[in-house]
Short mmCIF file of C-alpha atoms in Angstrom, two decimals:
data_model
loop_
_atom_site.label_atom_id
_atom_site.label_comp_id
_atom_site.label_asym_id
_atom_site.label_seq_id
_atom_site.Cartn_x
_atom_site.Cartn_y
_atom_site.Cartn_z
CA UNK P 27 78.52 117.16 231.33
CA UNK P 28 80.54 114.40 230.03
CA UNK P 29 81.37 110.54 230.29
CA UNK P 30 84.74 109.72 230.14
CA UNK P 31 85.44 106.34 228.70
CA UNK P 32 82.03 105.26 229.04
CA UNK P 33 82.00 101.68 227.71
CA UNK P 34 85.69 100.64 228.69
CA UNK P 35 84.44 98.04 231.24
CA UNK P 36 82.01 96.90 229.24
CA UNK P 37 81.67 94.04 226.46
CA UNK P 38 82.68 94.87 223.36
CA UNK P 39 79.47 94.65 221.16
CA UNK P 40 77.76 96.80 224.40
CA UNK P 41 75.64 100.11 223.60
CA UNK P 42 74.86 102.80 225.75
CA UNK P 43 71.08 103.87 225.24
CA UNK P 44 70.35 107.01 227.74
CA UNK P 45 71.19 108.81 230.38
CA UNK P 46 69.48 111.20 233.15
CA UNK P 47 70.66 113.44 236.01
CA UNK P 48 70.05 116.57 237.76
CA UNK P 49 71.77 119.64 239.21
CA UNK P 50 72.20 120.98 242.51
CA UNK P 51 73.00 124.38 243.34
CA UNK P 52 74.24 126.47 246.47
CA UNK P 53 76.64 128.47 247.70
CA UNK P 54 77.01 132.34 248.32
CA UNK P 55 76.90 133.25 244.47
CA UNK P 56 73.52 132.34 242.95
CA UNK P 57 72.53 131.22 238.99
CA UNK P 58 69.74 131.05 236.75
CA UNK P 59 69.02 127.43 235.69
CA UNK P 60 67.83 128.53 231.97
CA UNK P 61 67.86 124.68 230.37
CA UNK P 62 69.82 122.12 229.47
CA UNK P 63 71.18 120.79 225.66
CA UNK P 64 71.60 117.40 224.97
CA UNK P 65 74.27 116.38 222.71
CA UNK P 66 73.30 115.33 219.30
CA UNK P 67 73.88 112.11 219.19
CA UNK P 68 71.25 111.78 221.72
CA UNK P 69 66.67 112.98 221.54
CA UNK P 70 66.70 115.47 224.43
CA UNK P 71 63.90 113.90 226.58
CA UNK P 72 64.45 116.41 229.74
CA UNK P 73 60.70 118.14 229.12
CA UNK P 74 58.98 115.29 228.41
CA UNK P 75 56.41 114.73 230.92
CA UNK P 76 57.29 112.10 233.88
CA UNK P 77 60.99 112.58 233.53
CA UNK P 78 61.60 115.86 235.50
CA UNK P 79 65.43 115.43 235.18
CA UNK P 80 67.48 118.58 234.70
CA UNK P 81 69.25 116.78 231.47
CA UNK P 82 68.21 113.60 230.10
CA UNK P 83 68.72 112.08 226.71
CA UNK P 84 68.15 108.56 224.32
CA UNK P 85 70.01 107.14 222.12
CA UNK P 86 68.45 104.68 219.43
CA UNK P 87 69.46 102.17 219.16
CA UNK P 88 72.72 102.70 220.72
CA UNK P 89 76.12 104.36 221.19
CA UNK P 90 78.89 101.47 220.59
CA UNK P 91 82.48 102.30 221.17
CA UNK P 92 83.01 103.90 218.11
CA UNK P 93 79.95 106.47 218.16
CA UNK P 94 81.01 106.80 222.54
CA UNK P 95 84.31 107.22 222.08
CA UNK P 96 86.65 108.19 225.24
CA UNK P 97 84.77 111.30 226.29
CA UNK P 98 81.05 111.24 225.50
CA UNK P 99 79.68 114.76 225.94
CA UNK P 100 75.94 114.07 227.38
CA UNK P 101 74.27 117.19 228.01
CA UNK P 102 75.57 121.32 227.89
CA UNK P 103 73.87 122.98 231.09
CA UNK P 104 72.94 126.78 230.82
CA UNK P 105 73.06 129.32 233.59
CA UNK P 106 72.88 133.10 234.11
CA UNK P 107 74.66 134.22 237.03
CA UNK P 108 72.80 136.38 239.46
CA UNK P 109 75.25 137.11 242.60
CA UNK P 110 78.58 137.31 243.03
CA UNK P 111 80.35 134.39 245.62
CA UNK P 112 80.64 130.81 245.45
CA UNK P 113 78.25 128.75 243.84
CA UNK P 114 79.01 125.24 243.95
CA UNK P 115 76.91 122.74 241.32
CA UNK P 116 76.68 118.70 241.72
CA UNK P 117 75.41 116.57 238.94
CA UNK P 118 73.99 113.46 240.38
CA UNK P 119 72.06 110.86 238.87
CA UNK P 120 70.17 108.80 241.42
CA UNK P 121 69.77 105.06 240.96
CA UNK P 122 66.87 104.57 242.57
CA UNK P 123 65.18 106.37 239.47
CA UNK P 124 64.96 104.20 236.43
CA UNK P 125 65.77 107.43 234.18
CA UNK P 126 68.98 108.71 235.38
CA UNK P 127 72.46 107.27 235.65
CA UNK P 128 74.83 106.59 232.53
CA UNK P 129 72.13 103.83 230.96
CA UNK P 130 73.47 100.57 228.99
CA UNK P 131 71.71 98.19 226.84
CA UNK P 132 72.45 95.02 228.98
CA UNK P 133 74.34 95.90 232.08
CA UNK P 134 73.77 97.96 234.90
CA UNK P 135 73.36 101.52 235.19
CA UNK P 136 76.07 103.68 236.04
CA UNK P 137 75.98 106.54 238.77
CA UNK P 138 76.73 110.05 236.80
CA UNK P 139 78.83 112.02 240.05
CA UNK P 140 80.41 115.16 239.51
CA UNK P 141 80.85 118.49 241.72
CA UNK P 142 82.31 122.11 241.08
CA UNK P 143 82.57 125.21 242.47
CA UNK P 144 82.90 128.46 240.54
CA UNK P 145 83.41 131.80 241.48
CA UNK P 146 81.27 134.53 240.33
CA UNK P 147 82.53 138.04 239.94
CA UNK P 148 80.95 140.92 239.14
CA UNK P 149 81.64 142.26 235.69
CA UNK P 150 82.78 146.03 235.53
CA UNK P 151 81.36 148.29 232.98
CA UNK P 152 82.69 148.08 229.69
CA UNK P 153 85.03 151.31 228.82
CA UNK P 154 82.74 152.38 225.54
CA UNK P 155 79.95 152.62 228.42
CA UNK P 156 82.16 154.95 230.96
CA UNK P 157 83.23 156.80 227.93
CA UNK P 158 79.55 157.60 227.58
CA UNK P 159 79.33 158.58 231.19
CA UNK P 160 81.75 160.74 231.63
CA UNK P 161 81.16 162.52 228.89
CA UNK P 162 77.43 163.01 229.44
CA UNK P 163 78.74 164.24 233.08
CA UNK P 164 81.19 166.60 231.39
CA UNK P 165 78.26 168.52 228.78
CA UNK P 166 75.81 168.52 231.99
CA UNK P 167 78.57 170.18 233.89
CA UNK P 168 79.09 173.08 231.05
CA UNK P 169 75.23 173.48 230.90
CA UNK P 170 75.22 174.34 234.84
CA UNK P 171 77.97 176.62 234.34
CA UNK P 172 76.95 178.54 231.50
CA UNK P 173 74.84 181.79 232.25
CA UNK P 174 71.40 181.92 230.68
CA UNK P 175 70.72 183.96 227.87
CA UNK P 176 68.07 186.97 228.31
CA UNK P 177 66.13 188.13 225.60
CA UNK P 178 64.74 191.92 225.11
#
């Protein structure tokens, strides 16, 4: 997840200090939620007790323009996929909660927003594996073919 130009409306000596949000999933393909990664410029707070946000992060004291830039990567989400289909995701960062949003130093919060849908396929086996396969099928096929020996 990412911020583009996160402090362009602000003032110029402005600092973002956190942010928060979580994930929604749904869809006909299904994922594992297995954690999220905050970027480095911010302490991943996600697990700490009270915050119960899929991704949230601090920065102290500050991200000014220079450390922000024009896209501010916030937080890498990771997933396992489970089922094939479409599984739509929407980050949303609810207002009402003090910890989420794109979080300034002296103005107002901003709403984090974003939705995607991905598609999901299932992966065929690798050719080393039907290699293997086949060729286990082909020696179990000469062993049912080949008369047993008898001994005197």
């Amino acid at each position: 997840m990412a911020a583009f130009a996160p402090l362009a409306d602000a003032n110029t000596d402005e600092l973002i200090v956190g942010f928060g949000f979580n994930a929604l999933t749904g869809g006909t393909g299904s994922a594992q939620f297995l954690g999220s990664s905050a970027s480095s410029l911010f302490t991943d707070i996600s697990a700490q007790d009270g915050v119960n946000l899929t991704a949230a992060g601090i920065a102290s004291p500050g991200l000014g323009s220079n450390e922000a830039g024009s896209l501010l990567s916030l937080a890498v989400l990771h997933f396992r996929a489970i089922a094939a289909g479409n599984w739509n995701i929407a980050i949303t960062g609810d207002l009402s909660d003090p910890n989420q949003g794109l979080i300034y130093r002296n103005q107002a919060r901003l709403a984090i927003q974003a939705n995607n849908t991905v598609t999901i396929s299932a992966v065929p086996l690798p050719g080393a594996w039907l290699a293997f396969l086949s060729g286990a099928g082909i020696c179990l096929r000469r062993l049912a073919r080949k008369p047993a020996l008898l001994h005197p």
